[in-house]
mmCIF file of C-alpha atoms in Angstrom:
data_model
loop_
_atom_site.group_PDB
_atom_site.id
_atom_site.type_symbol
_atom_site.label_atom_id
_atom_site.label_comp_id
_atom_site.label_asym_id
_atom_site.label_seq_id
_atom_site.Cartn_x
_atom_site.Cartn_y
_atom_site.Cartn_z
ATOM 1 C CA MET A 802 0.000 0.000 0.000
ATOM 2 C CA CYS A 803 2.699 2.519 0.977
ATOM 3 C CA PHE A 804 4.897 1.310 -1.868
ATOM 4 C CA LEU A 805 2.224 2.153 -4.441
ATOM 5 C CA GLY A 806 1.711 5.633 -2.982
ATOM 6 C CA THR A 807 5.446 6.291 -2.779
ATOM 7 C CA ILE A 808 6.286 5.258 -6.333
ATOM 8 C CA ALA A 809 3.273 7.159 -7.724
ATOM 9 C CA ASN A 810 4.287 10.293 -5.772
ATOM 10 C CA LEU A 811 7.808 10.015 -7.198
ATOM 11 C CA ALA A 812 6.284 9.910 -10.695
ATOM 12 C CA ILE A 813 4.226 13.009 -9.914
ATOM 13 C CA MET A 814 7.326 14.776 -8.602
ATOM 14 C CA SER A 815 9.132 14.006 -11.867
ATOM 15 C CA ILE A 816 6.257 15.492 -13.853
ATOM 16 C CA ASP A 817 6.265 18.544 -11.563
ATOM 17 C CA ARG A 818 9.983 19.006 -12.096
ATOM 18 C CA TYR A 819 9.496 18.795 -15.848
ATOM 19 C CA LEU A 820 6.744 21.422 -15.729
ATOM 20 C CA ALA A 821 8.968 23.695 -13.633
ATOM 21 C CA VAL A 822 11.750 23.546 -16.227
ATOM 22 C CA ARG A 823 9.653 23.447 -19.378
ATOM 23 C CA THR A 824 6.902 25.949 -18.521
ATOM 24 C CA TYR A 825 8.874 28.260 -16.278
ATOM 25 C CA TYR A 826 6.721 31.366 -16.786
ATOM 26 C CA ARG A 827 3.365 29.559 -16.520
ATOM 27 C CA TYR A 828 4.400 27.119 -13.780
ATOM 28 C CA LYS A 829 2.774 29.018 -10.912
ATOM 29 C CA VAL A 830 -0.480 29.164 -12.848
ATOM 30 C CA LEU A 831 -0.387 25.489 -13.847
ATOM 31 C CA VAL A 832 0.802 24.071 -10.524
ATOM 32 C CA THR A 833 -1.151 25.612 -7.685
ATOM 33 C CA LYS A 834 -1.118 24.513 -4.071
ATOM 34 C CA ARG A 835 -4.679 23.261 -4.398
ATOM 35 C CA ARG A 836 -3.877 21.119 -7.456
ATOM 36 C CA VAL A 837 -0.846 19.626 -5.726
ATOM 37 C CA VAL A 838 -2.895 18.707 -2.651
ATOM 38 C CA VAL A 839 -5.663 17.186 -4.798
ATOM 39 C CA VAL A 840 -3.242 15.065 -6.843
ATOM 40 C CA CYS A 841 -1.352 13.854 -3.748
ATOM 41 C CA CYS A 842 -4.616 12.998 -2.000
ATOM 42 C CA LEU A 843 -5.841 11.100 -5.073
ATOM 43 C CA VAL A 844 -2.644 9.062 -5.147
ATOM 44 C CA TRP A 845 -2.850 8.141 -1.462
ATOM 45 C CA VAL A 846 -6.613 7.496 -1.468
ATOM 46 C CA THR A 847 -6.155 5.198 -4.480
ATOM 47 C CA SER A 848 -3.250 3.444 -2.797
ATOM 48 C CA VAL A 849 -5.124 2.949 0.482
ATOM 49 C CA THR A 850 -8.249 1.780 -1.374
ATOM 50 C CA ILE A 851 -6.313 -0.826 -3.336
ATOM 51 C CA GLY A 852 -4.571 -1.956 -0.148
ATOM 52 C CA CYS A 853 -7.860 -2.241 1.762
ATOM 53 C CA LEU A 854 -9.535 -4.126 -1.087
ATOM 54 C CA ASN A 855 -6.692 -6.620 -0.945
ATOM 55 C CA GLN A 856 -6.625 -6.765 2.856
ATOM 56 C CA PHE A 857 -10.336 -7.510 3.112
ATOM 57 C CA LYS A 858 -10.079 -10.043 0.257
ATOM 58 C CA ILE A 859 -12.389 -8.060 -2.032
ATOM 59 C CA LEU A 860 -9.729 -8.150 -4.767
ATOM 60 C CA SER A 861 -8.241 -11.480 -5.721
ATOM 61 C CA TYR A 862 -4.556 -12.031 -5.112
ATOM 62 C CA THR A 863 -3.809 -12.081 -8.833
ATOM 63 C CA ILE A 864 -5.723 -8.882 -9.628
ATOM 64 C CA PHE A 865 -4.074 -7.058 -6.720
ATOM 65 C CA HIS A 866 -0.600 -7.974 -7.930
ATOM 66 C CA LEU A 867 -1.493 -7.160 -11.515
ATOM 67 C CA ILE A 868 -2.558 -3.675 -10.386
ATOM 68 C CA MET A 869 0.531 -3.350 -8.243
ATOM 69 C CA SER A 870 2.947 -4.392 -10.970
ATOM 70 C CA SER A 871 1.220 -2.100 -13.476
ATOM 71 C CA VAL A 872 1.514 0.903 -11.158
ATOM 72 C CA VAL A 873 5.175 0.159 -10.397
ATOM 73 C CA ILE A 874 6.154 -0.318 -14.032
ATOM 74 C CA LEU A 875 4.143 2.675 -15.262
ATOM 75 C CA SER A 876 5.476 4.921 -12.489
ATOM 76 C CA ALA A 877 9.066 3.822 -13.093
ATOM 77 C CA LEU A 878 8.707 4.529 -16.800
ATOM 78 C CA VAL A 879 7.140 7.945 -16.132
ATOM 79 C CA ILE A 880 9.969 8.823 -13.743
ATOM 80 C CA ILE A 881 12.713 7.756 -16.143
ATOM 81 C CA ILE A 882 11.129 9.426 -19.179
ATOM 82 C CA PHE A 883 10.370 12.713 -17.426
ATOM 83 C CA GLN A 884 13.802 12.870 -15.765
ATOM 84 C CA ILE A 885 15.493 12.479 -19.151
ATOM 85 C CA ILE A 886 13.145 14.941 -20.886
ATOM 86 C CA THR A 887 13.711 17.456 -18.084
ATOM 87 C CA LEU A 888 17.473 17.142 -18.443
ATOM 88 C CA ARG A 889 17.270 17.629 -22.221
ATOM 89 C CA SER A 890 14.979 20.673 -21.851
ATOM 90 C CA PHE A 891 17.289 22.200 -19.278
ATOM 91 C CA ARG A 892 20.330 21.681 -21.519
ATOM 92 C CA ARG A 893 18.532 23.242 -24.484
ATOM 93 C CA HIS A 894 17.595 26.230 -22.356
ATOM 94 C CA ASN A 895 21.154 26.630 -21.057
ATOM 95 C CA ASN A 896 22.582 26.421 -24.562
ATOM 96 C CA ALA A 897 20.143 29.089 -25.780
ATOM 97 C CA VAL A 898 21.061 31.376 -22.857
ATOM 98 C CA ALA A 899 24.773 30.817 -23.497
ATOM 99 C CA GLN A 900 24.367 31.765 -27.160
ATOM 100 C CA MET A 901 22.464 34.928 -26.275
ATOM 101 C CA MET A 902 25.067 35.931 -23.696
ATOM 102 C CA GLU A 903 28.202 35.203 -25.781
ATOM 103 C CA GLY A 904 29.116 38.806 -26.411
ATOM 104 C CA GLY A 905 28.407 40.011 -22.866
ATOM 105 C CA GLY A 906 31.915 39.964 -21.325
ATOM 106 C CA ASN A 907 32.493 39.034 -17.657
ATOM 107 C CA GLN A 908 28.816 38.936 -16.777
ATOM 108 C CA ALA A 909 28.211 36.412 -19.560
ATOM 109 C CA ASN A 910 30.987 34.199 -18.185
ATOM 110 C CA SER A 911 29.446 34.352 -14.715
ATOM 111 C CA VAL A 912 26.007 33.357 -16.004
ATOM 112 C CA SER A 913 27.549 30.638 -18.186
ATOM 113 C CA ASP A 914 29.442 29.229 -15.177
ATOM 114 C CA GLN A 915 26.260 29.221 -13.082
ATOM 115 C CA ASN A 916 24.326 27.472 -15.852
ATOM 116 C CA ALA A 917 27.080 24.887 -16.242
ATOM 117 C CA ALA A 918 27.051 24.198 -12.485
ATOM 118 C CA ALA A 919 23.256 23.861 -12.460
ATOM 119 C CA GLU A 920 23.398 21.546 -15.468
ATOM 120 C CA ARG A 921 26.019 19.352 -13.771
ATOM 121 C CA GLU A 922 23.808 19.110 -10.664
ATOM 122 C CA LEU A 923 20.744 18.206 -12.743
ATOM 123 C CA THR A 924 22.741 15.613 -14.674
ATOM 124 C CA LYS A 925 24.016 14.085 -11.447
ATOM 125 C CA THR A 926 20.517 13.997 -9.903
ATOM 126 C CA THR A 927 19.009 12.475 -13.048
ATOM 127 C CA THR A 928 21.723 9.822 -13.107
ATOM 128 C CA TYR A 929 21.038 8.927 -9.471
ATOM 129 C CA VAL A 930 17.272 8.740 -9.953
ATOM 130 C CA VAL A 931 17.429 6.659 -13.120
ATOM 131 C CA GLY A 932 20.192 4.476 -11.658
ATOM 132 C CA ILE A 933 18.291 3.739 -8.458
ATOM 133 C CA LEU A 934 15.163 2.905 -10.434
ATOM 134 C CA GLY A 935 17.176 0.662 -12.681
ATOM 135 C CA LEU A 936 18.785 -1.147 -9.764
ATOM 136 C CA PHE A 937 15.794 -1.583 -7.460
ATOM 137 C CA PHE A 938 12.337 -0.861 -8.809
ATOM 138 C CA ILE A 939 12.509 -2.284 -12.309
ATOM 139 C CA PRO A 940 13.864 -5.730 -11.286
ATOM 140 C CA MET A 941 11.216 -5.946 -8.570
ATOM 141 C CA ALA A 942 8.488 -5.006 -11.041
ATOM 142 C CA CYS A 943 9.733 -7.599 -13.536
ATOM 143 C CA SER A 944 9.735 -10.186 -10.771
ATOM 144 C CA ILE A 945 6.139 -9.288 -9.906
ATOM 145 C CA VAL A 946 5.054 -9.655 -13.519
ATOM 146 C CA THR A 947 6.932 -12.869 -14.281
ATOM 147 C CA GLU A 948 5.962 -14.677 -11.099
ATOM 148 C CA GLY A 949 2.324 -13.579 -10.988
ATOM 149 C CA GLY A 950 2.473 -11.745 -7.690
ATOM 150 C CA ARG A 951 4.682 -14.196 -5.812
ATOM 151 C CA GLY A 952 7.709 -12.240 -7.048
ATOM 152 C CA TYR A 953 6.783 -9.237 -4.917
ATOM 153 C CA HIS A 954 6.800 -11.323 -1.759
ATOM 154 C CA ASN A 955 9.985 -13.114 -2.785
ATOM 155 C CA CYS A 956 11.725 -9.766 -3.378
ATOM 156 C CA ILE A 957 10.926 -8.532 0.116
ATOM 157 C CA GLY A 958 11.312 -11.911 1.791
ATOM 158 C CA VAL A 959 7.680 -12.638 2.716
ATOM 159 C CA ALA A 960 6.433 -16.194 2.466
ATOM 160 C CA THR A 961 3.290 -16.688 0.388
ATOM 161 C CA PRO A 962 0.636 -19.392 0.807
ATOM 162 C CA GLY A 963 1.857 -22.608 -0.783
ATOM 163 C CA ASP A 964 5.478 -21.466 -0.490
ATOM 164 C CA ASP A 965 8.017 -24.046 0.710
ATOM 165 C CA ARG A 966 9.092 -21.704 3.513
ATOM 166 C CA VAL A 967 5.532 -21.748 4.909
ATOM 167 C CA LYS A 968 5.355 -25.558 4.784
ATOM 168 C CA ASP A 969 8.666 -25.885 6.641
ATOM 169 C CA LYS A 970 7.516 -23.556 9.433
ATOM 170 C CA GLU A 971 4.215 -25.381 9.846
ATOM 171 C CA LEU A 972 6.014 -28.656 10.575
#
């Protein structure tokens, strides 16, 4: 339940970051406090609802894990795609600013140095985010899909009904 909410919120944060870079002048109009609260609440209400439906056995085990794997894979893809698009947009913007400022003397060099530092930071952050997703979330999502739900429990070390670990403990 918390995992679904967390990964979906990370996807929303990646979209927010993209909007901040891409639509700089309209960002405050597009992303208001009220819209942010509504989207975050929707994510958590959906996550809690799915978790409760599974907990109270309203959703079958297979459907729950299908939903879970879909959300994880979709969110991971959204995060990776929007992180890369944000980085490319930021680089394009910095290159355009650098070209406009070329003849400006010392002030142009100062702005160019600041843009280069910001671009290095964004590149480093994007590399970390995409790397962590690649190392942790994507293999877990693939395990969920390939093992029909049992992969999720195997990844986090929880025994599932019919699992050999459960049979051994019952003896």
